Every structure is written in structure tokens, then in C-alpha cells.
């Protein structure tokens, strides 16, 4: 927000929504200065894990409003700002009138201590350079009584549903390298089996909370399918769509001895060699995204997400192979 008091009483004289997060020592839990706290302990692990991309034009919020300070805390920060050399005389008068002199608040609402909080704007982690982060750019903090809904003219204010959307942005799913048989190098016109390790592709989740309000939402990503892109048009996929659905607790089927004459339920057949190089096969997993939270009895849906990564496949010019 413009001309705001940032975390720790740091005065910002230009529009610059304050960052809100710092990584925990285990690299998993993200803690906020104020507002929203994320529990990422049930996220996907490993260096290849990454965020999902919405399958629609929808994206998680770039900013939000959440409880920030008590009356005494805000007074302390504002008094510090008013006593510094940074703010202009015009800003000092405007903010003193706003928070202290009854236009519209009196004495920082200290008579309501324990009955509500001053709310402020926050930037969603990772969206600091997004122009949409400026959508929550207010000149001053605003007051919300405990138990009251957020102001209708500030749709970015935290609610359980908004928390679910914010948690969506923090979801990390495992890398998507498929296991191939034959592995590494395959042959022209030879069906190559593909599958994903079922132990790695389990649901992951992130919980977002607002401790000041006692509300939460948990967003869960569950794998439902993988799409195989061979990296060349000179190939046939199994099934023809290239989309391999979840079957029980696995995607695709591991190759086993004796299946050489069978068509793989999930895989690819290359029709020409990769020459001296390789094809970039890409496996993109689609994840079903759902959430539940405070006051929500049943799971609700958010847009599906996808995550994929390329891998090299060498195809040799050999027409027939025994296996």
C-alpha cells in the first residue's frame, strides 16, 4: 500500500507492498510477518518439485488484505514514522487525521483493543514483481471488528476461500520424469512402456492460516493423469491421445518380462531415429485441486493444475529386437 508502515515499523514513502514471508530453517514452512501463515510440511519434496500451472486463465491472487496490527502496535509505528524525516508534512497531517483525529478513526481505535485489528495489504510470495500486486495498494490500514466480514469493497481480503487460493500458489508437486522400458535408449518401431512411480505421486497439500482470525484452508493436489509428448511428430503414443489416466494407485504400468508382444497401456513408439542426438519427451501430470477449510463441510474445487518436465530419449535405427 502507498505511504504505509511496513513490518517492524519501517516507513515506505512510495507505493511498495511489503514482503510477508521468510523461509523456515527446514525449507518447508513459510512464516509471515503478519496475516497469513503457510504450513508446507505436506508438500512435494525434492529438487525437481515445482508449482502447478492452472489449466484455465485463473491465477492465485497476487496480493491480499489481512489483519496486521493491534491499536497499540500501529500507534507505536506511526509515532515513529511521524517523528522521522522521511514523510512529507502533507502525509503526516493526512495520516494523523485518519488514525488519530476522527477522520474517520479516533486515537487508533484503542477503545476497541481486543475487539478487532488493523488490516493491511500483503504481496503473495513470488508475485512481488507482478503488476497485479498493486491491486491491494491502499493509502492507509483499515479497521475490522472481530466477527465482522471484510469490507465488500476489498474483495482481496482473506476468507477461507481466499486462503485456499493463496495456498494453491504454495503447492509443490514432485518432478514428472517417467520411467521408460527400454530405459535411456529405445529402438525405432519398438513400443516403449512408460509409467510413474506410484510412491512419489500421492496427494500433496498446503494449509494457509490467519492466526489472528482463527481461520484456515487446506488445498490438496491429487494426480489424475499424465500426458506424454514424444518430442516429435514421428511417433505414436499409447493411448492415441497421449493421456494416461490414474489406474488405482499408479499412472501407467511397469514393464515386466513376457510383455514384449503386448501394447503398453501408457507409452510411445518412435517411427524414426533421433540420429546423433535425442528427442525431448515431456511428461505433464494433471493434478486435481480441491480445498476445505473453516466453515466448509465438503471439498470444493479449484482449477486443475499441471506440472511437467522434459527428458532425453535416444532412439536407434534398429527395426527388430528380441526382449
Short mmCIF file of C-alpha atoms in Angstrom, two decimals:
data_model
loop_
_atom_site.label_atom_id
_atom_site.label_comp_id
_atom_site.label_asym_id
_atom_site.label_seq_id
_atom_site.Cartn_x
_atom_site.Cartn_y
_atom_site.Cartn_z
CA UNK A 1 0.00 0.00 0.00
CA UNK A 2 1.19 3.56 -0.57
CA UNK A 3 2.83 5.56 2.22
CA UNK A 4 2.45 2.69 4.62
CA UNK A 5 4.09 1.43 7.73
CA UNK A 6 5.77 -1.83 6.84
CA UNK A 7 6.70 -4.70 9.13
CA UNK A 8 8.82 -3.68 12.06
CA UNK A 9 7.93 -0.01 11.75
CA UNK A 10 9.84 0.66 8.52
CA UNK A 11 8.38 3.64 6.71
CA UNK A 12 7.79 3.39 2.97
CA UNK A 13 7.20 6.70 1.25
CA UNK A 14 6.37 5.19 -2.15
CA UNK A 15 3.84 2.54 -3.21
CA UNK A 16 5.64 -0.69 -2.37
CA UNK A 17 3.59 -3.57 -0.93
CA UNK A 18 5.68 -5.14 1.81
CA UNK A 19 7.02 -8.68 1.52
CA UNK A 20 5.50 -11.01 4.05
CA UNK A 21 7.43 -14.23 4.15
CA UNK A 22 10.64 -15.86 5.27
CA UNK A 23 11.62 -19.50 4.84
CA UNK A 24 11.89 -21.72 7.88
CA UNK A 25 15.17 -23.45 8.69
CA UNK A 26 13.86 -26.71 7.25
CA UNK A 27 12.97 -25.04 3.97
CA UNK A 28 9.39 -26.21 4.31
CA UNK A 29 7.37 -23.85 6.49
CA UNK A 30 6.85 -20.30 5.27
CA UNK A 31 6.16 -17.82 8.05
CA UNK A 32 4.60 -14.42 7.54
CA UNK A 33 5.36 -11.19 9.38
CA UNK A 34 1.63 -10.86 9.83
CA UNK A 35 -1.50 -12.04 8.11
CA UNK A 36 -1.21 -15.50 6.55
CA UNK A 37 0.98 -18.39 7.72
CA UNK A 38 1.59 -21.37 5.41
CA UNK A 39 2.24 -24.94 6.51
CA UNK A 40 4.05 -26.64 3.60
CA UNK A 41 5.22 -29.72 5.50
CA UNK A 42 2.97 -31.96 3.35
CA UNK A 43 4.22 -30.56 0.07
CA UNK A 44 6.09 -32.46 -2.64
CA UNK A 45 9.76 -32.94 -1.81
CA UNK A 46 12.98 -32.97 -3.78
CA UNK A 47 14.93 -30.65 -6.05
CA UNK A 48 12.67 -31.43 -9.02
CA UNK A 49 9.44 -30.44 -7.22
CA UNK A 50 7.69 -27.38 -8.58
CA UNK A 51 4.47 -25.32 -8.65
CA UNK A 52 1.45 -26.28 -10.70
CA UNK A 53 0.12 -24.13 -13.53
CA UNK A 54 -3.61 -23.55 -13.71
CA UNK A 55 -5.31 -25.22 -16.68
CA UNK A 56 -7.52 -22.10 -17.02
CA UNK A 57 -6.83 -18.38 -17.24
CA UNK A 58 -7.37 -18.12 -13.47
CA UNK A 59 -4.31 -17.50 -11.29
CA UNK A 60 -3.98 -17.26 -7.49
CA UNK A 61 -4.25 -13.76 -6.00
CA UNK A 62 -1.14 -11.62 -6.33
CA UNK A 63 -1.99 -9.75 -3.14
CA UNK A 64 -4.41 -9.80 -0.25
CA UNK A 65 -5.62 -7.92 2.82
CA UNK A 66 -5.24 -9.46 6.26
CA UNK A 67 -5.03 -8.49 9.96
CA UNK A 68 -1.82 -6.60 10.59
CA UNK A 69 -1.61 -4.85 13.96
CA UNK A 70 -3.30 -4.03 17.24
CA UNK A 71 -4.11 -0.38 18.05
CA UNK A 72 -1.06 -0.01 20.32
CA UNK A 73 1.29 -1.56 17.77
CA UNK A 74 0.06 0.68 14.97
CA UNK A 75 0.29 3.77 17.17
CA UNK A 76 3.90 2.95 18.02
CA UNK A 77 4.84 2.56 14.36
CA UNK A 78 3.00 5.68 13.26
CA UNK A 79 4.51 7.82 16.00
CA UNK A 80 7.93 6.61 14.88
CA UNK A 81 7.13 7.50 11.27
CA UNK A 82 5.77 10.93 12.16
CA UNK A 83 8.96 11.66 14.08
CA UNK A 84 11.25 10.69 11.21
CA UNK A 85 12.46 12.88 8.37
CA UNK A 86 11.04 10.62 5.64
CA UNK A 87 7.36 11.55 5.40
CA UNK A 88 6.06 14.78 3.93
CA UNK A 89 4.17 17.27 6.05
CA UNK A 90 1.08 16.61 3.91
CA UNK A 91 1.28 12.85 4.59
CA UNK A 92 1.78 13.40 8.32
CA UNK A 93 -1.32 15.59 8.54
CA UNK A 94 -3.39 13.20 6.41
CA UNK A 95 -2.44 10.13 8.42
CA UNK A 96 -2.85 11.87 11.78
CA UNK A 97 -6.34 12.91 10.76
CA UNK A 98 -7.09 9.38 9.52
CA UNK A 99 -5.84 7.37 12.52
CA UNK A 100 -5.98 9.83 15.40
CA UNK A 101 -8.18 12.84 14.85
CA UNK A 102 -11.53 11.29 13.95
CA UNK A 103 -11.41 11.26 10.13
CA UNK A 104 -12.60 8.55 10.41
CA UNK A 105 -10.76 6.97 13.37
CA UNK A 106 -10.01 8.36 16.82
CA UNK A 107 -6.89 7.54 18.85
CA UNK A 108 -6.09 4.47 16.71
CA UNK A 109 -9.31 2.78 17.89
CA UNK A 110 -7.66 2.00 21.21
CA UNK A 111 -11.09 1.86 22.80
CA UNK A 112 -11.60 -1.27 20.66
CA UNK A 113 -8.43 -3.03 21.80
CA UNK A 114 -9.07 -6.76 21.79
CA UNK A 115 -12.20 -6.33 19.67
CA UNK A 116 -10.59 -6.17 16.24
CA UNK A 117 -7.46 -5.46 14.22
CA UNK A 118 -5.98 -3.02 11.76
CA UNK A 119 -5.76 -4.72 8.38
CA UNK A 120 -3.11 -4.10 5.76
CA UNK A 121 -2.05 -5.24 2.28
CA UNK A 122 0.36 -8.10 1.61
CA UNK A 123 2.00 -9.46 -1.52
CA UNK A 124 1.68 -13.16 -2.29
CA UNK A 125 5.12 -14.82 -2.10
CA UNK A 126 6.72 -14.95 -5.53
CA UNK A 127 4.42 -12.27 -7.01
CA UNK A 128 6.40 -9.22 -5.89
CA UNK A 129 7.08 -8.07 -9.48
CA UNK A 130 3.56 -8.83 -10.73
CA UNK A 131 1.64 -5.63 -11.61
CA UNK A 132 -1.46 -7.25 -10.07
CA UNK A 133 0.24 -6.96 -6.67
CA UNK A 134 -0.70 -3.28 -6.84
CA UNK A 135 -4.41 -4.16 -6.71
CA UNK A 136 -4.17 -4.04 -2.90
CA UNK A 137 -2.45 -0.66 -2.86
CA UNK A 138 -4.30 1.32 -0.18
CA UNK A 139 -3.08 4.58 1.34
CA UNK A 140 -3.80 3.53 4.93
CA UNK A 141 -4.62 0.47 7.00
CA UNK A 142 -8.30 -0.08 7.80
CA UNK A 143 -10.11 -1.44 10.85
CA UNK A 144 -12.25 -4.60 11.01
CA UNK A 145 -14.10 -5.69 14.16
CA UNK A 146 -13.77 -9.33 15.21
CA UNK A 147 -16.62 -11.36 13.78
CA UNK A 148 -17.38 -8.86 11.01
CA UNK A 149 -16.85 -9.80 7.37
CA UNK A 150 -14.11 -7.99 5.45
CA UNK A 151 -15.22 -4.83 3.63
CA UNK A 152 -17.18 -5.55 0.46
CA UNK A 153 -15.08 -3.04 -1.50
CA UNK A 154 -11.91 -5.03 -0.76
CA UNK A 155 -12.52 -8.41 -2.45
CA UNK A 156 -8.91 -9.44 -1.89
CA UNK A 157 -9.49 -9.67 1.89
CA UNK A 158 -8.75 -13.04 3.45
CA UNK A 159 -11.59 -15.54 3.82
CA UNK A 160 -11.33 -19.35 3.89
CA UNK A 161 -11.81 -19.41 0.11
CA UNK A 162 -9.14 -16.73 -0.40
CA UNK A 163 -6.79 -18.72 1.84
CA UNK A 164 -7.37 -21.79 -0.34
CA UNK A 165 -6.41 -19.76 -3.40
CA UNK A 166 -3.29 -18.43 -1.68
CA UNK A 167 -2.34 -21.97 -0.62
CA UNK A 168 -2.73 -23.06 -4.27
CA UNK A 169 0.25 -20.84 -5.13
CA UNK A 170 2.38 -22.58 -2.48
CA UNK A 171 1.63 -26.15 -3.61
CA UNK A 172 4.69 -28.01 -4.88
CA UNK A 173 4.32 -31.33 -6.68
CA UNK A 174 7.01 -33.95 -7.41
CA UNK A 175 9.04 -33.94 -10.61
CA UNK A 176 7.47 -35.76 -13.54
CA UNK A 177 10.22 -37.86 -15.09
CA UNK A 178 8.61 -41.10 -16.22
CA UNK A 179 10.27 -44.49 -16.07
CA UNK A 180 10.76 -45.99 -19.53
CA UNK A 181 11.37 -49.54 -20.73
CA UNK A 182 13.66 -49.81 -22.57
CA UNK A 183 15.41 -47.20 -20.42
CA UNK A 184 17.55 -44.42 -21.83
CA UNK A 185 17.83 -45.83 -25.35
CA UNK A 186 14.95 -47.33 -27.32
CA UNK A 187 14.52 -48.54 -30.88
CA UNK A 188 12.59 -47.41 -33.93
CA UNK A 189 9.16 -49.11 -34.14
CA UNK A 190 9.58 -50.63 -30.68
CA UNK A 191 6.74 -49.84 -28.21
CA UNK A 192 8.31 -48.19 -25.17
CA UNK A 193 6.48 -48.58 -21.88
CA UNK A 194 6.10 -45.55 -19.60
CA UNK A 195 4.92 -45.24 -16.02
CA UNK A 196 5.27 -43.12 -12.91
CA UNK A 197 6.42 -44.30 -9.52
CA UNK A 198 3.20 -44.57 -7.54
CA UNK A 199 5.02 -43.97 -4.23
CA UNK A 200 6.02 -40.47 -5.40
CA UNK A 201 2.72 -39.48 -6.95
CA UNK A 202 0.50 -39.18 -3.94
CA UNK A 203 -1.65 -36.22 -2.90
CA UNK A 204 0.20 -33.20 -1.51
CA UNK A 205 -1.27 -30.27 0.41
CA UNK A 206 -0.64 -26.83 1.84
CA UNK A 207 -2.54 -25.23 4.72
CA UNK A 208 -2.92 -21.45 4.98
CA UNK A 209 -3.96 -19.90 8.30
CA UNK A 210 -4.70 -16.47 9.72
CA UNK A 211 -3.81 -16.87 13.41
CA UNK A 212 -5.38 -13.52 14.33
CA UNK A 213 -8.75 -14.67 12.98
CA UNK A 214 -8.53 -18.40 13.70
CA UNK A 215 -9.45 -19.36 10.13
CA UNK A 216 -7.71 -21.77 7.78
CA UNK A 217 -7.94 -23.56 4.44
CA UNK A 218 -6.13 -26.66 3.19
CA UNK A 219 -5.55 -27.00 -0.54
CA UNK A 220 -4.82 -30.52 -1.83
CA UNK A 221 -3.42 -31.61 -5.18
CA UNK A 222 -4.15 -35.18 -6.33
CA UNK A 223 -2.59 -36.68 -9.50
CA UNK A 224 -5.16 -37.82 -12.06
CA UNK A 225 -3.31 -38.30 -15.36
CA UNK A 226 -0.10 -37.81 -17.31
CA UNK A 227 0.16 -36.62 -20.92
CA UNK A 228 3.07 -37.98 -22.95
CA UNK A 229 4.55 -35.68 -25.60
CA UNK A 230 7.17 -37.68 -27.54
CA UNK A 231 9.05 -34.57 -28.70
CA UNK A 232 8.49 -35.35 -32.39
CA UNK A 233 5.52 -35.83 -34.70
CA UNK A 234 7.14 -39.04 -35.96
CA UNK A 235 5.83 -41.10 -33.09
CA UNK A 236 2.76 -42.95 -31.87
CA UNK A 237 1.53 -42.64 -28.30
CA UNK A 238 -0.34 -45.15 -26.20
CA UNK A 239 -3.17 -44.38 -25.83
CA UNK A 240 -3.54 -42.34 -29.01
CA UNK A 241 -4.40 -39.20 -27.03
CA UNK A 242 -1.13 -39.48 -25.11
CA UNK A 243 -3.10 -39.10 -21.87
CA UNK A 244 -2.57 -41.91 -19.38
CA UNK A 245 -5.12 -41.91 -16.58
CA UNK A 246 -4.70 -42.90 -12.97
CA UNK A 247 -5.41 -46.61 -12.54
CA UNK A 248 -5.75 -47.50 -8.89
CA UNK A 249 -2.66 -46.02 -7.27
CA UNK A 250 -0.47 -45.74 -10.36
CA UNK A 251 -0.21 -43.99 -13.71
CA UNK A 252 0.89 -46.34 -16.45
CA UNK A 253 2.06 -49.89 -15.91
CA UNK A 254 5.62 -51.06 -15.23
CA UNK A 255 7.04 -53.31 -17.94
CA UNK A 256 7.57 -56.93 -16.94
CA UNK A 257 9.26 -59.81 -18.67
CA UNK A 258 6.93 -61.58 -21.06
CA UNK A 259 5.06 -58.45 -22.14
CA UNK A 260 7.11 -57.74 -25.24
CA UNK A 261 4.21 -58.65 -27.54
CA UNK A 262 1.69 -56.51 -25.63
CA UNK A 263 0.74 -52.92 -26.34
CA UNK A 264 1.70 -50.74 -23.37
CA UNK A 265 -1.26 -49.03 -21.65
CA UNK A 266 0.94 -45.94 -21.44
CA UNK A 267 3.91 -45.32 -23.69
CA UNK A 268 5.30 -44.30 -27.05
CA UNK A 269 6.62 -45.80 -30.27
CA UNK A 270 9.13 -43.75 -32.27
CA UNK A 271 8.95 -44.07 -36.06
CA UNK A 272 12.42 -42.70 -36.79
CA UNK A 273 15.75 -42.48 -35.03
CA UNK A 274 16.96 -39.46 -33.13
CA UNK A 275 20.18 -39.53 -35.11
CA UNK A 276 23.20 -38.33 -33.19
CA UNK A 277 21.01 -36.58 -30.62
CA UNK A 278 17.85 -37.34 -28.68
CA UNK A 279 14.17 -36.49 -28.55
CA UNK A 280 12.82 -34.38 -25.71
CA UNK A 281 9.98 -36.45 -24.29
CA UNK A 282 7.83 -34.46 -21.90
CA UNK A 283 5.50 -35.95 -19.31
CA UNK A 284 2.98 -33.46 -17.93
CA UNK A 285 0.93 -34.54 -14.93
CA UNK A 286 -2.52 -33.07 -14.34
CA UNK A 287 -3.41 -32.57 -10.68
CA UNK A 288 -6.95 -32.21 -9.38
CA UNK A 289 -7.04 -29.33 -6.88
CA UNK A 290 -9.56 -29.26 -4.03
CA UNK A 291 -9.85 -27.42 -0.75
CA UNK A 292 -11.63 -27.41 2.57
CA UNK A 293 -11.43 -25.04 5.49
CA UNK A 294 -13.20 -23.12 8.21
CA UNK A 295 -16.95 -23.40 7.81
CA UNK A 296 -16.68 -25.68 4.75
CA UNK A 297 -18.19 -29.14 5.24
CA UNK A 298 -17.40 -30.66 1.82
CA UNK A 299 -14.44 -30.42 -0.52
CA UNK A 300 -14.63 -27.64 -3.06
CA UNK A 301 -12.79 -27.35 -6.36
CA UNK A 302 -10.17 -25.01 -7.73
CA UNK A 303 -8.86 -25.16 -11.32
CA UNK A 304 -6.78 -28.23 -12.12
CA UNK A 305 -3.03 -27.69 -12.25
CA UNK A 306 -0.29 -29.16 -14.43
CA UNK A 307 3.44 -29.72 -13.99
CA UNK A 308 5.81 -31.26 -16.50
CA UNK A 309 9.46 -31.68 -17.34
CA UNK A 310 11.41 -32.90 -20.41
CA UNK A 311 13.75 -35.88 -20.52
CA UNK A 312 16.10 -37.11 -23.21
CA UNK A 313 15.21 -40.25 -25.18
CA UNK A 314 17.72 -41.74 -27.62
CA UNK A 315 16.12 -43.69 -30.47
CA UNK A 316 18.31 -46.04 -32.52
CA UNK A 317 17.69 -47.21 -36.07
CA UNK A 318 17.09 -50.91 -35.38
CA UNK A 319 13.94 -52.47 -36.79
CA UNK A 320 13.54 -55.60 -34.71
CA UNK A 321 14.65 -56.54 -31.23
CA UNK A 322 14.11 -59.55 -29.02
CA UNK A 323 13.29 -58.89 -25.40
#
